[in-house]
mmCIF file of C-alpha atoms in Angstrom:
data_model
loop_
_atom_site.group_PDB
_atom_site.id
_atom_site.type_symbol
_atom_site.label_atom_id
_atom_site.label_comp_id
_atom_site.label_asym_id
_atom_site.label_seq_id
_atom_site.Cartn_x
_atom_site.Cartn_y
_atom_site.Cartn_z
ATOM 1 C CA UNK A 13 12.701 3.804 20.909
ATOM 2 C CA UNK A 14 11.677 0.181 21.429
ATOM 3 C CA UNK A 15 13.719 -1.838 24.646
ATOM 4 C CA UNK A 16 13.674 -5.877 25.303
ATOM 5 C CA UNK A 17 11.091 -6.251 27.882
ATOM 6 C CA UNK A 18 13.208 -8.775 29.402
ATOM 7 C CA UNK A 19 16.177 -7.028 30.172
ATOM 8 C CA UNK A 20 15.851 -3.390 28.860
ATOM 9 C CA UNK A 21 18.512 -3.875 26.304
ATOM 10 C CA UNK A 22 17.767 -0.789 23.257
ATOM 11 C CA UNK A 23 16.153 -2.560 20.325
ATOM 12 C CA UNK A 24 15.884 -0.023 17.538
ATOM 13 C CA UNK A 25 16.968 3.539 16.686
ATOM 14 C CA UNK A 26 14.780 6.208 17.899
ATOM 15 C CA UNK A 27 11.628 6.367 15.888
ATOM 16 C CA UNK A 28 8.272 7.878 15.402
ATOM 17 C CA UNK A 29 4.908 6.600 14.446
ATOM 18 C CA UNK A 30 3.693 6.811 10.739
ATOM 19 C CA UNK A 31 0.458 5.191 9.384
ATOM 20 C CA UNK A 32 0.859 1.400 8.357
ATOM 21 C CA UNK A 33 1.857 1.729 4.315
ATOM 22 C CA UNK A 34 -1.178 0.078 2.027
ATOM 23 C CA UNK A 35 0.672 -2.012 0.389
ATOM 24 C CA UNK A 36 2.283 -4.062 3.751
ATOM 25 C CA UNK A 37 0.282 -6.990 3.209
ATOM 26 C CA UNK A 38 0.926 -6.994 -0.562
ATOM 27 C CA UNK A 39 4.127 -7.518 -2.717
ATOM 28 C CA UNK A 40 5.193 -8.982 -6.083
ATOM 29 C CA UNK A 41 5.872 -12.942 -6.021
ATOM 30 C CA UNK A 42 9.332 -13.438 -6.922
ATOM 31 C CA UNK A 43 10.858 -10.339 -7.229
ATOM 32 C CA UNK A 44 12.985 -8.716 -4.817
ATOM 33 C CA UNK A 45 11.140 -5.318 -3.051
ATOM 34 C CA UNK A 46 12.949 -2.166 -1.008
ATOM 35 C CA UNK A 47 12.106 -1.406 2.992
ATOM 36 C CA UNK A 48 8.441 -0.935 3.699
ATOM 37 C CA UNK A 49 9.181 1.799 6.600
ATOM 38 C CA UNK A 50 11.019 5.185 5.512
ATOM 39 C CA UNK A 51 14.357 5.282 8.444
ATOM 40 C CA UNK A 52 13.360 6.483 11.978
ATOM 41 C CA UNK A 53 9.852 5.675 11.886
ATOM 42 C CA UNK A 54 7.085 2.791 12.867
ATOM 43 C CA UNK A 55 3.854 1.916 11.911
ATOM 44 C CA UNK A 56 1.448 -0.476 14.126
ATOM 45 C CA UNK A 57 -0.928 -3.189 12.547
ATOM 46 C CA UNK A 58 -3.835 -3.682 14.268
ATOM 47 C CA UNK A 59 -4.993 -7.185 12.535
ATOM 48 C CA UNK A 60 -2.414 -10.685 13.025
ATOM 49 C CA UNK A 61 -0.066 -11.030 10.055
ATOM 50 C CA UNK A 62 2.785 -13.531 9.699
ATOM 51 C CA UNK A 63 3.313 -16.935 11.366
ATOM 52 C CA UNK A 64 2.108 -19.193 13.751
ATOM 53 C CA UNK A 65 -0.340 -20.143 10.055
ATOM 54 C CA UNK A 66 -3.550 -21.784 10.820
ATOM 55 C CA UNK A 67 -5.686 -23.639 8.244
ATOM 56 C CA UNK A 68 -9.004 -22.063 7.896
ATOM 57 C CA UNK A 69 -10.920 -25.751 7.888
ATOM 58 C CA UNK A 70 -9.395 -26.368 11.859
ATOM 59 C CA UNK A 71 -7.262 -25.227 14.604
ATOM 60 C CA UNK A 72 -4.393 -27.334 13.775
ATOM 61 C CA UNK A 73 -1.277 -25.047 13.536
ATOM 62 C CA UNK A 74 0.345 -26.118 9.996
ATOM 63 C CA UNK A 75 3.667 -24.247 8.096
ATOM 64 C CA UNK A 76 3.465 -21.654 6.333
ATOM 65 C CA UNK A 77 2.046 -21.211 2.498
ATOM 66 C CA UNK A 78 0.807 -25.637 3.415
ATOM 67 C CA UNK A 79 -2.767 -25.385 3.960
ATOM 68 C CA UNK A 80 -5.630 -24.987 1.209
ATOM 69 C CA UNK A 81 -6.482 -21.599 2.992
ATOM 70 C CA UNK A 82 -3.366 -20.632 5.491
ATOM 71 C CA UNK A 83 -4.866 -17.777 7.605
ATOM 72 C CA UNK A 84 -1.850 -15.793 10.610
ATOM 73 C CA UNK A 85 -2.584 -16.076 13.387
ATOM 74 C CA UNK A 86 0.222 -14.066 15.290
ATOM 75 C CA UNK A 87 -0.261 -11.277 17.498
ATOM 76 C CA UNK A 88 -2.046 -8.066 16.891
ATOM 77 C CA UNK A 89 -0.602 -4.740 16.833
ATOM 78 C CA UNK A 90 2.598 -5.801 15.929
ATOM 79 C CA UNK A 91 5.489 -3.096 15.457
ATOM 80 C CA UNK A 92 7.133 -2.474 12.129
ATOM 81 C CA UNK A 93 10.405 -0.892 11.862
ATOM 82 C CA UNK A 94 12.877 -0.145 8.480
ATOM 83 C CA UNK A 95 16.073 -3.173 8.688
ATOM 84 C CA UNK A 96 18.359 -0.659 9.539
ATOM 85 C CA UNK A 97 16.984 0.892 12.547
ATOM 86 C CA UNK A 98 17.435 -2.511 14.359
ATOM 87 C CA UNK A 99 19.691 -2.246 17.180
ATOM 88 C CA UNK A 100 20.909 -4.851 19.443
ATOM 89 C CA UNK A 101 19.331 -8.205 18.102
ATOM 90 C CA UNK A 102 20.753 -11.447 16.419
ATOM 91 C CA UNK A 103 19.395 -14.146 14.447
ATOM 92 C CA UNK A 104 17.716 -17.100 15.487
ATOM 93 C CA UNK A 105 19.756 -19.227 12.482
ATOM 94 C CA UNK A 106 17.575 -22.344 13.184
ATOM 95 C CA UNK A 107 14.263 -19.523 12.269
ATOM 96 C CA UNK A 108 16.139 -18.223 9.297
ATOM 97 C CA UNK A 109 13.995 -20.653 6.390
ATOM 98 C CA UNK A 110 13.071 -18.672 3.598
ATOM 99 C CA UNK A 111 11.882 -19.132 -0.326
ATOM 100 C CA UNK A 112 14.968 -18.343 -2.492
ATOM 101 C CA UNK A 113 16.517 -14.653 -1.688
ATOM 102 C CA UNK A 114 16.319 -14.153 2.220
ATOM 103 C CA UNK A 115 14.150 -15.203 5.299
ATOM 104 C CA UNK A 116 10.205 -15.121 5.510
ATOM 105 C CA UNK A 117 9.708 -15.353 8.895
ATOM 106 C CA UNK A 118 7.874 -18.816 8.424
ATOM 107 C CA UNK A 119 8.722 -19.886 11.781
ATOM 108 C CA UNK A 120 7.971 -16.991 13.851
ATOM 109 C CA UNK A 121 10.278 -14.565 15.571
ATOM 110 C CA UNK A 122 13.466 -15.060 14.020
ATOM 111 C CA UNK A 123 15.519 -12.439 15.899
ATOM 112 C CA UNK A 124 16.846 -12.844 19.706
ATOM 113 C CA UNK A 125 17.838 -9.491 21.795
ATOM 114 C CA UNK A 126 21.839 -9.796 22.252
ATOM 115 C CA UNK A 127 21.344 -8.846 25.645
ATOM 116 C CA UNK A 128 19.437 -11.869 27.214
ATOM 117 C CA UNK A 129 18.160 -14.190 24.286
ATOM 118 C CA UNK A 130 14.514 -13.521 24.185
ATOM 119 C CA UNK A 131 12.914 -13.826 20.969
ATOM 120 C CA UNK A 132 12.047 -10.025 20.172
ATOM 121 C CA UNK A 133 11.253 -9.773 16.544
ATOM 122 C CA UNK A 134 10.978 -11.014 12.970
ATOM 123 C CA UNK A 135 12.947 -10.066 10.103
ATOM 124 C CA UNK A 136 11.230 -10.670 6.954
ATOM 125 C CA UNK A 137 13.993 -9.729 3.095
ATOM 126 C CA UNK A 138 12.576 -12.933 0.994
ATOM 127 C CA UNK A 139 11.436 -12.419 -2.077
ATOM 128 C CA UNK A 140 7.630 -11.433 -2.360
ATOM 129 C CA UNK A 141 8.140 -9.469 0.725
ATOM 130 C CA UNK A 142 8.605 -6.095 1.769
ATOM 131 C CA UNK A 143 12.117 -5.725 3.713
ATOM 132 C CA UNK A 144 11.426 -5.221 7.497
ATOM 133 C CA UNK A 145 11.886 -5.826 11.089
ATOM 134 C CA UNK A 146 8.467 -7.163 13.109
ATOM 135 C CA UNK A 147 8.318 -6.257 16.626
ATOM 136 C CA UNK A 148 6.391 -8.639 18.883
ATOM 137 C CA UNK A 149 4.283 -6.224 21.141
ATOM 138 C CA UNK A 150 4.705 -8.724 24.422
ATOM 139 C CA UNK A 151 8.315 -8.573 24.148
ATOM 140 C CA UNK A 152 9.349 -5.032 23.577
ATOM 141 C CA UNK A 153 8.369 -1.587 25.730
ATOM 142 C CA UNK A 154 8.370 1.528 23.955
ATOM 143 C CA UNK A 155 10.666 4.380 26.382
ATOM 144 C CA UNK A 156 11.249 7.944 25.461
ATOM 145 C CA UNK A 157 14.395 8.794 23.363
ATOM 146 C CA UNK A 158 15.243 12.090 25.003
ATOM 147 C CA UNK A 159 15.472 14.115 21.695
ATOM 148 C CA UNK A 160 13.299 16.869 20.568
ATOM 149 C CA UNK A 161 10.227 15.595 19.100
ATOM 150 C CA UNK A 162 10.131 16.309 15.643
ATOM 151 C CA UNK A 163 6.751 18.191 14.455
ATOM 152 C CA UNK A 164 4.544 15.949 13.035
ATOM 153 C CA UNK A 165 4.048 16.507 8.908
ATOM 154 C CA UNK A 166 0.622 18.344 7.550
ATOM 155 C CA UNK A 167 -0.529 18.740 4.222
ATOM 156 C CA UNK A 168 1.988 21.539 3.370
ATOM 157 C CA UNK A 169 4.627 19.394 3.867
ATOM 158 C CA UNK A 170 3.489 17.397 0.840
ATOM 159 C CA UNK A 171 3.667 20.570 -1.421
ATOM 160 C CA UNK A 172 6.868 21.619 -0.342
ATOM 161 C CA UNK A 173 8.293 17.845 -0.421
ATOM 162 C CA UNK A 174 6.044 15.338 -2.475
ATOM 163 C CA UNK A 175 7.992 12.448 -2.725
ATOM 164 C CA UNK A 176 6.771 11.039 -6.163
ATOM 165 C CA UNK A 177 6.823 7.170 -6.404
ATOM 166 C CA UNK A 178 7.065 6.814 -10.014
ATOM 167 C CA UNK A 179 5.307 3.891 -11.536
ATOM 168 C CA UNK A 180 7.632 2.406 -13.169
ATOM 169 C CA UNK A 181 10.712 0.180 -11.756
ATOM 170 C CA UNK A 182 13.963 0.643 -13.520
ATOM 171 C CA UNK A 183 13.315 -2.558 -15.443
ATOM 172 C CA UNK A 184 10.377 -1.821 -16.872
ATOM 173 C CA UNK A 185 8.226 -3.209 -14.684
ATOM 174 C CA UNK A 186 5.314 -2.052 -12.494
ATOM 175 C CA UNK A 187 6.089 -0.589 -9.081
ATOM 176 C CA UNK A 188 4.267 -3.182 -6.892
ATOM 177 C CA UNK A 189 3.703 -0.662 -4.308
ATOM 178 C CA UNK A 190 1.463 1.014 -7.568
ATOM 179 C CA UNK A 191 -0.460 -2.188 -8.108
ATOM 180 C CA UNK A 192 -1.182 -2.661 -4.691
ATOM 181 C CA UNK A 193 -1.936 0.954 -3.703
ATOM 182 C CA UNK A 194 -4.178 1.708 -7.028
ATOM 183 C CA UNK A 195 -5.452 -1.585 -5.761
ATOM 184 C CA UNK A 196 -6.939 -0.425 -2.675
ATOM 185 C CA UNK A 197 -8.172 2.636 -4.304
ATOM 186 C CA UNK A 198 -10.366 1.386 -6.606
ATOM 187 C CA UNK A 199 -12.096 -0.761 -4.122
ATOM 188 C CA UNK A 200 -12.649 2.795 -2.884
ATOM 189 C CA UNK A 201 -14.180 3.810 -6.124
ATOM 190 C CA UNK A 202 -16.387 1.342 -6.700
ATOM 191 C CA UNK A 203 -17.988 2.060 -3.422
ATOM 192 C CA UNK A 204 -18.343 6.123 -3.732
ATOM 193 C CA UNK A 205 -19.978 5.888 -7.686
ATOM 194 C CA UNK A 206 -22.110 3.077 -6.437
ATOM 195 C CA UNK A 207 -21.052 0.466 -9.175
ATOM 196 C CA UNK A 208 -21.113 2.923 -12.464
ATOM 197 C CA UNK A 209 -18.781 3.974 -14.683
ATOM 198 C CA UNK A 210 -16.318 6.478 -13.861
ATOM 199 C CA UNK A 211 -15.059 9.197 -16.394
ATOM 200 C CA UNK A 212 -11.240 10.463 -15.910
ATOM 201 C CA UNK A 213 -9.625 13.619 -16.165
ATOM 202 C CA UNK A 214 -7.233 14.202 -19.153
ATOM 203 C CA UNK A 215 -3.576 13.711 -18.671
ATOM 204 C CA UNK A 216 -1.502 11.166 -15.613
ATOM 205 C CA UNK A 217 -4.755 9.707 -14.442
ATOM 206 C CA UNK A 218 -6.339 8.678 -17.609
ATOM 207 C CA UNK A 219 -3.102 7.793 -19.291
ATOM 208 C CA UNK A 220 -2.048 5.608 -16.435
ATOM 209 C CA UNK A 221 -5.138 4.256 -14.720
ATOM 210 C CA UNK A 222 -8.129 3.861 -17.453
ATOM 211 C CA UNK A 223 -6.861 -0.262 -17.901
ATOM 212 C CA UNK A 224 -6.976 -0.568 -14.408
ATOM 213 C CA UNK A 225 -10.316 1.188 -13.744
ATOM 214 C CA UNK A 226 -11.888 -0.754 -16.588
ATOM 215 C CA UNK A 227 -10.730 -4.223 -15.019
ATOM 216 C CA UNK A 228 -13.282 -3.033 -12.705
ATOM 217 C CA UNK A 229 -15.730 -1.095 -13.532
ATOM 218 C CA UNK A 230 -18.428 -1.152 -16.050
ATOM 219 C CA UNK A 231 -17.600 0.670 -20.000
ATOM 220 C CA UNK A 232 -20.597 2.248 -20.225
ATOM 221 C CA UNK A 233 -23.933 3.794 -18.244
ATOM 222 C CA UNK A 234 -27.286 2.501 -18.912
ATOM 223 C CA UNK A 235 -29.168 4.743 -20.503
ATOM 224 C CA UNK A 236 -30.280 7.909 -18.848
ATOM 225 C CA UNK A 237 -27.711 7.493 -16.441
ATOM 226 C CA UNK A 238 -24.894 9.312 -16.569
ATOM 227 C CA UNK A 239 -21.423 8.313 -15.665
ATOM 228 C CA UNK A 240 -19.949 10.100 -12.389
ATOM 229 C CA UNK A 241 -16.510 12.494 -12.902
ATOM 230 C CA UNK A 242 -13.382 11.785 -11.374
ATOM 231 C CA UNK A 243 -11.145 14.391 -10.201
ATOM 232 C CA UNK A 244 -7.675 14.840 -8.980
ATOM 233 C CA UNK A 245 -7.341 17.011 -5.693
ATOM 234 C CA UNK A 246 -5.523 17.445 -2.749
ATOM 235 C CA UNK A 247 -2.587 20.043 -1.016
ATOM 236 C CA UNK A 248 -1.646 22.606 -3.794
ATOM 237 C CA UNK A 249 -3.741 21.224 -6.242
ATOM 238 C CA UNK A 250 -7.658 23.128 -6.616
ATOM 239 C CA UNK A 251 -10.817 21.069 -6.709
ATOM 240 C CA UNK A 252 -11.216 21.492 -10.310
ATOM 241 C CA UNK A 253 -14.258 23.375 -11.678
ATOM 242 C CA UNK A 254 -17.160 22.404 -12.157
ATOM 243 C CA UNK A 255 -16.726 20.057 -9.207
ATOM 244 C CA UNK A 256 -16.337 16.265 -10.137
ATOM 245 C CA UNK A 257 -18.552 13.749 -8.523
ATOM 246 C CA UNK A 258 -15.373 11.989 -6.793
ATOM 247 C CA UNK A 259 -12.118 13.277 -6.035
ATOM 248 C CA UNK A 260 -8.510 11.570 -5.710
ATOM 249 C CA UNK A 261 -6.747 12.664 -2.593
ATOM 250 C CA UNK A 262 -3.716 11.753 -1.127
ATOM 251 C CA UNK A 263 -3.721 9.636 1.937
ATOM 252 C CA UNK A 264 -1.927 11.521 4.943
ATOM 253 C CA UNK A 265 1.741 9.740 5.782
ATOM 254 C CA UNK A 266 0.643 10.174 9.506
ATOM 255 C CA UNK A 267 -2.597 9.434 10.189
ATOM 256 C CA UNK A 268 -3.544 7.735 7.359
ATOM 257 C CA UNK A 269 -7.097 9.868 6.843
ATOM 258 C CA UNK A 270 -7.782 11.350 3.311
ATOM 259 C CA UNK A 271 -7.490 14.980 2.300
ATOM 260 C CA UNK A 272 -10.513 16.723 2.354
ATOM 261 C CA UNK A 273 -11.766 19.792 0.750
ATOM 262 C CA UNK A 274 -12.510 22.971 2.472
ATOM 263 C CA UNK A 275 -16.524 22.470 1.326
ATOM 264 C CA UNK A 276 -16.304 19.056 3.225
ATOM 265 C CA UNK A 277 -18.042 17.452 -0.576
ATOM 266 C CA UNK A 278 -18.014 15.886 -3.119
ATOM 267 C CA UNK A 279 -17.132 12.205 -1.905
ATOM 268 C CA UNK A 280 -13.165 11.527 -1.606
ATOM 269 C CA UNK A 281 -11.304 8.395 -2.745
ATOM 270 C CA UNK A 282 -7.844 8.394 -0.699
ATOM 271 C CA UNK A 283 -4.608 7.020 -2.658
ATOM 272 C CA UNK A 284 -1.324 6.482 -1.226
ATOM 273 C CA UNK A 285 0.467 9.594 -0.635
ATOM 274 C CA UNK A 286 3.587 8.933 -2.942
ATOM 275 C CA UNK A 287 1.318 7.427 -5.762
ATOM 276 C CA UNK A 288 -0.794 10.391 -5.732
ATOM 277 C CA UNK A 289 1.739 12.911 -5.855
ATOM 278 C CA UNK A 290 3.123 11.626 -9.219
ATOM 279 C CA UNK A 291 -0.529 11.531 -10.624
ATOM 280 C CA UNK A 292 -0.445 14.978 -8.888
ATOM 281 C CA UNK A 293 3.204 16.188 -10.252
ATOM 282 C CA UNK A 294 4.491 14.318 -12.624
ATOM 283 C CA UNK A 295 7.494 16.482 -12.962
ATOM 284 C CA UNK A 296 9.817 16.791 -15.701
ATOM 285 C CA UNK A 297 10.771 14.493 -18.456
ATOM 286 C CA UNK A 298 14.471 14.907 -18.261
ATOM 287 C CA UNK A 299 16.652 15.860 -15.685
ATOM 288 C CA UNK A 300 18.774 18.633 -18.203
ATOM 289 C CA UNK A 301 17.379 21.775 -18.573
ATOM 290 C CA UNK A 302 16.248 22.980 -21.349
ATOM 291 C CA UNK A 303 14.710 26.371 -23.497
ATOM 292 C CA UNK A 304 11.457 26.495 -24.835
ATOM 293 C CA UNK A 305 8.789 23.718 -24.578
ATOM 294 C CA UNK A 306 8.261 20.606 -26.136
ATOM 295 C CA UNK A 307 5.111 19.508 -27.878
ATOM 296 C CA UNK A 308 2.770 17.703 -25.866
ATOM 297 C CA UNK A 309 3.396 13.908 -25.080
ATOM 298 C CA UNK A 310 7.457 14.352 -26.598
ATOM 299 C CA UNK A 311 10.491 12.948 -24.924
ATOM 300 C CA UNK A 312 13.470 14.400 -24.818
ATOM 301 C CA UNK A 313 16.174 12.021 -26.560
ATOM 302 C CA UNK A 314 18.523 12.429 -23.429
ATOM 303 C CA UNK A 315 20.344 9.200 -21.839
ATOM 304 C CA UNK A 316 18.674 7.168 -20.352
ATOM 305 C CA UNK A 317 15.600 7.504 -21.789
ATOM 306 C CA UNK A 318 12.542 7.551 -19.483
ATOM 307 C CA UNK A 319 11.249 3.596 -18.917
ATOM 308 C CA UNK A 320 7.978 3.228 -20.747
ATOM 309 C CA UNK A 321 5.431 0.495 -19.661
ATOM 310 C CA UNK A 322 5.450 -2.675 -21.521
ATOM 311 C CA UNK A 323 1.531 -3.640 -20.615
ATOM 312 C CA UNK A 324 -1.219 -1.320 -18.900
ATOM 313 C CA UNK A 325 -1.315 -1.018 -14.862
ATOM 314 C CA UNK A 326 -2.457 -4.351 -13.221
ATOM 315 C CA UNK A 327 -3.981 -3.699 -9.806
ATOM 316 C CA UNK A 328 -2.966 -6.422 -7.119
ATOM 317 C CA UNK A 329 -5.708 -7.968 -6.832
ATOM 318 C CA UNK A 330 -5.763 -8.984 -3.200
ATOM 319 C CA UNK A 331 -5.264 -5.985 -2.918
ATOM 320 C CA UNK A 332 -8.544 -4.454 -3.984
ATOM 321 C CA UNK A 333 -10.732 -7.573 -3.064
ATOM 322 C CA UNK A 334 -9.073 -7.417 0.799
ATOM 323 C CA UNK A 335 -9.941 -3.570 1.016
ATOM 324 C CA UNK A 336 -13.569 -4.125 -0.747
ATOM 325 C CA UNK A 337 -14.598 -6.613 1.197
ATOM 326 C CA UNK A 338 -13.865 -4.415 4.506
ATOM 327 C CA UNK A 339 -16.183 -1.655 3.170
ATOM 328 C CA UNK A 340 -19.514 -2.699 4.660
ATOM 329 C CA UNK A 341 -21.206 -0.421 1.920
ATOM 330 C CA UNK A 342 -20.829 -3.109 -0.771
ATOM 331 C CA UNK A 343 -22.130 -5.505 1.258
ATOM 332 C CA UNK A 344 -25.277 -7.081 -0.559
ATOM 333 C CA UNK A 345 -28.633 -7.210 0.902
ATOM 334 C CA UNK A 346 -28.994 -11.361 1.492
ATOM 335 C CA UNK A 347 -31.586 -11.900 -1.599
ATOM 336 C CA UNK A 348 -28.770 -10.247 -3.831
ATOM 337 C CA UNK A 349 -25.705 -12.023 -2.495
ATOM 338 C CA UNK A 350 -27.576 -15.797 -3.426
ATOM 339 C CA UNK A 351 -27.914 -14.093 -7.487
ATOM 340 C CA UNK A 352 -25.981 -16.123 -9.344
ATOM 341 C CA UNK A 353 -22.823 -13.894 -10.749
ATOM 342 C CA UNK A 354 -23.077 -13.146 -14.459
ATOM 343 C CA UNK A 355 -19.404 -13.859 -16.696
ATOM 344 C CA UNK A 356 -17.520 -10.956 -16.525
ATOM 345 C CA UNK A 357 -19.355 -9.100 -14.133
ATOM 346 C CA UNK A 358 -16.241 -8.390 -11.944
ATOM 347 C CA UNK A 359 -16.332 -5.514 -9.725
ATOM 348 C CA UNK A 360 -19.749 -4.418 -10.500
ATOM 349 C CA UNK A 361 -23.334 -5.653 -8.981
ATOM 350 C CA UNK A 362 -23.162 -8.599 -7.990
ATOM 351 C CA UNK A 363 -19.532 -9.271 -8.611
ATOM 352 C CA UNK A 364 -18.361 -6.883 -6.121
ATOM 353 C CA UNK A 365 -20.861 -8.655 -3.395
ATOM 354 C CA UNK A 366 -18.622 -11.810 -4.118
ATOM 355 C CA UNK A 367 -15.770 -10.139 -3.667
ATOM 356 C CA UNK A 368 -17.157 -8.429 -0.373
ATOM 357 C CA UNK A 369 -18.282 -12.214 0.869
ATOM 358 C CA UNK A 370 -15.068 -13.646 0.554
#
């Protein structure tokens, strides 16, 4: 658990450490979104998020969302925790701005330890924003709980337990943990086929992800090249045969590496762990049973009838430029990067350099 470093005072629930999600850095403006962390654990981020704001033209601290180009400046390896496994900590009311729906930490640590006052954390429920508690690393200690360590998850865990994140909210909408975890993906992709296009397997990949692979990737392959093959892999589910180019693996809830394959090849593309077991096991259509099979690509008529997707996947696109940019593969030899960028050469040659640069 996490204690005031000021007084000792308990801080949160006991809790143990989890990769940092994708998709922390990236929500849906305006619309309301659940608690980043699953209850009883943490995840660290090593890079400064969240207020003091700085404007990337000087030094000059400025408020939030003002500047042409607001960059955070806070601390690194700040703690994240789910709102509920808060313990001990009040708000800071004259810290509490926010947008329209809640508090967006815009003014820094917005939550004092009960036990001596010292500003401890931030709690962030505004719109746009993933629900959590942000634990300022100078002003907490972590101290043993004193109950039995739980053993840590491995890949069989996610084939007894996948916990699908279906794509769809209950609106309609996409899931913007989907846009921004295909997002980072496919920033991925475009790195391990080396700019071409990308052929998908039959059934939950193709059907959900071709409009947002296109948005990036080239149609077709010049000729006498041919595209690469994407495959779907991971726990439980083979490397299908003959072996794809690239494989889809999950991303491990832990340690955040990808699933690899026994053989070590071919090249893997990781995908949040949730995402990819939908993709992975789509499960049933209806939650009645029923005798016999349907015909391929049939609904039952049963209430409420599955949501269906009013416009193809959009990736966030932050998302994917943030993650591409950090893959030092795609960045351009110098003579390339000063090419001028054709129209609608997004995501491929030179497009994906601009992305990289900025």
């Amino acid at each position: 658990m996490f204690v005031c470093a000021g007084c000792g005072a308990e801080l949160t629930a006991p809790v143990s450490r989890v990769a940092l999600p994708v998709h922390t850095r990236y929500g849906a403006w305006e619309k309301l979104h659940p608690p980043l962390m699953e209850p009883a654990t943490y995840a660290v981020d090593p890079e400064p998020s969240g207020a003091p704001w700085r404007s990337s033209h000087g030094s000059g601290e400025t408020a939030a969302g003002q500047p042409a180009h607001p960059a955070p400046f806070a601390a690194r390896d700040r703690i994240v925790i789910a709102p509920g496994d808060s313990r001990g900590m009040a708000l800071i009311l004259e810290r509490c701005a926010g947008y329209c729906c809640g508090v967006d930490g815009r003014e820094g640590p917005n939550l004092a330890c009960e036990g001596c006052g010292r500003a401890v954390a931030t709690r962030i429920d505004d719109c746009g924003f993933w629900q959590a508690v942000w634990l300022e690393p100078d002003a907490v200690h972590r101290r043993p709980s004193g109950l039995p360590a739980a053993a840590p998850p491995d890949w069989d865990d996610l084939v007894r337990d996948p916990r699908r994140v279906p794509p769809l909210e209950e609106d309609g909408w996409w899931s913007p943990r989907w846009e921004a975890a295909v997002g980072v993906a496919l920033a991925h992709l475009v790195v391990a086929c080396g700019r071409r296009p990308v052929a998908l397997p039959a059934g939950p990949v193709a059907q959900l992800l071709s409009g947002a692979v296109a948005s990036v990737l080239p149609g077709g392959a010049p000729a006498g090249i041919p595209a690469r093959t994407l495959g779907l892999a991971g726990p439980g589910v083979p490397v299908p045969r003959p072996a794809p180019d690239i494989l889809l693996v999950p991303r491990h809830p832990l340690t955040g590496e990808p699933w690899r394959p026994p053989s070590g090849e071919p090249a893997v593309v990781p995908l949040d762990t949730g995402v990819w077991a939908y993709l992975a096991h789509p499960g049933e259509t209806s939650p009645l049973p029923a005798t016999g099979t349907l015909p391929a690509g049939v609904l039952r008529d049963d209430y409420p009838v599955p949501p269906r997707p009013r416009w193809r996947l959009e990736i966030h696109r932050r998302a994917f430029a943030d993650t591409l940019a950090r893959l030092t593969a795609v960045r351009p030899h110098p003579a390339e990067a000063a090419q001028p960028v054709p129209p609608g050469s997004a995501g491929t040659g030179t497009g994906a350099a601009v992305w990289a640069s900025k």
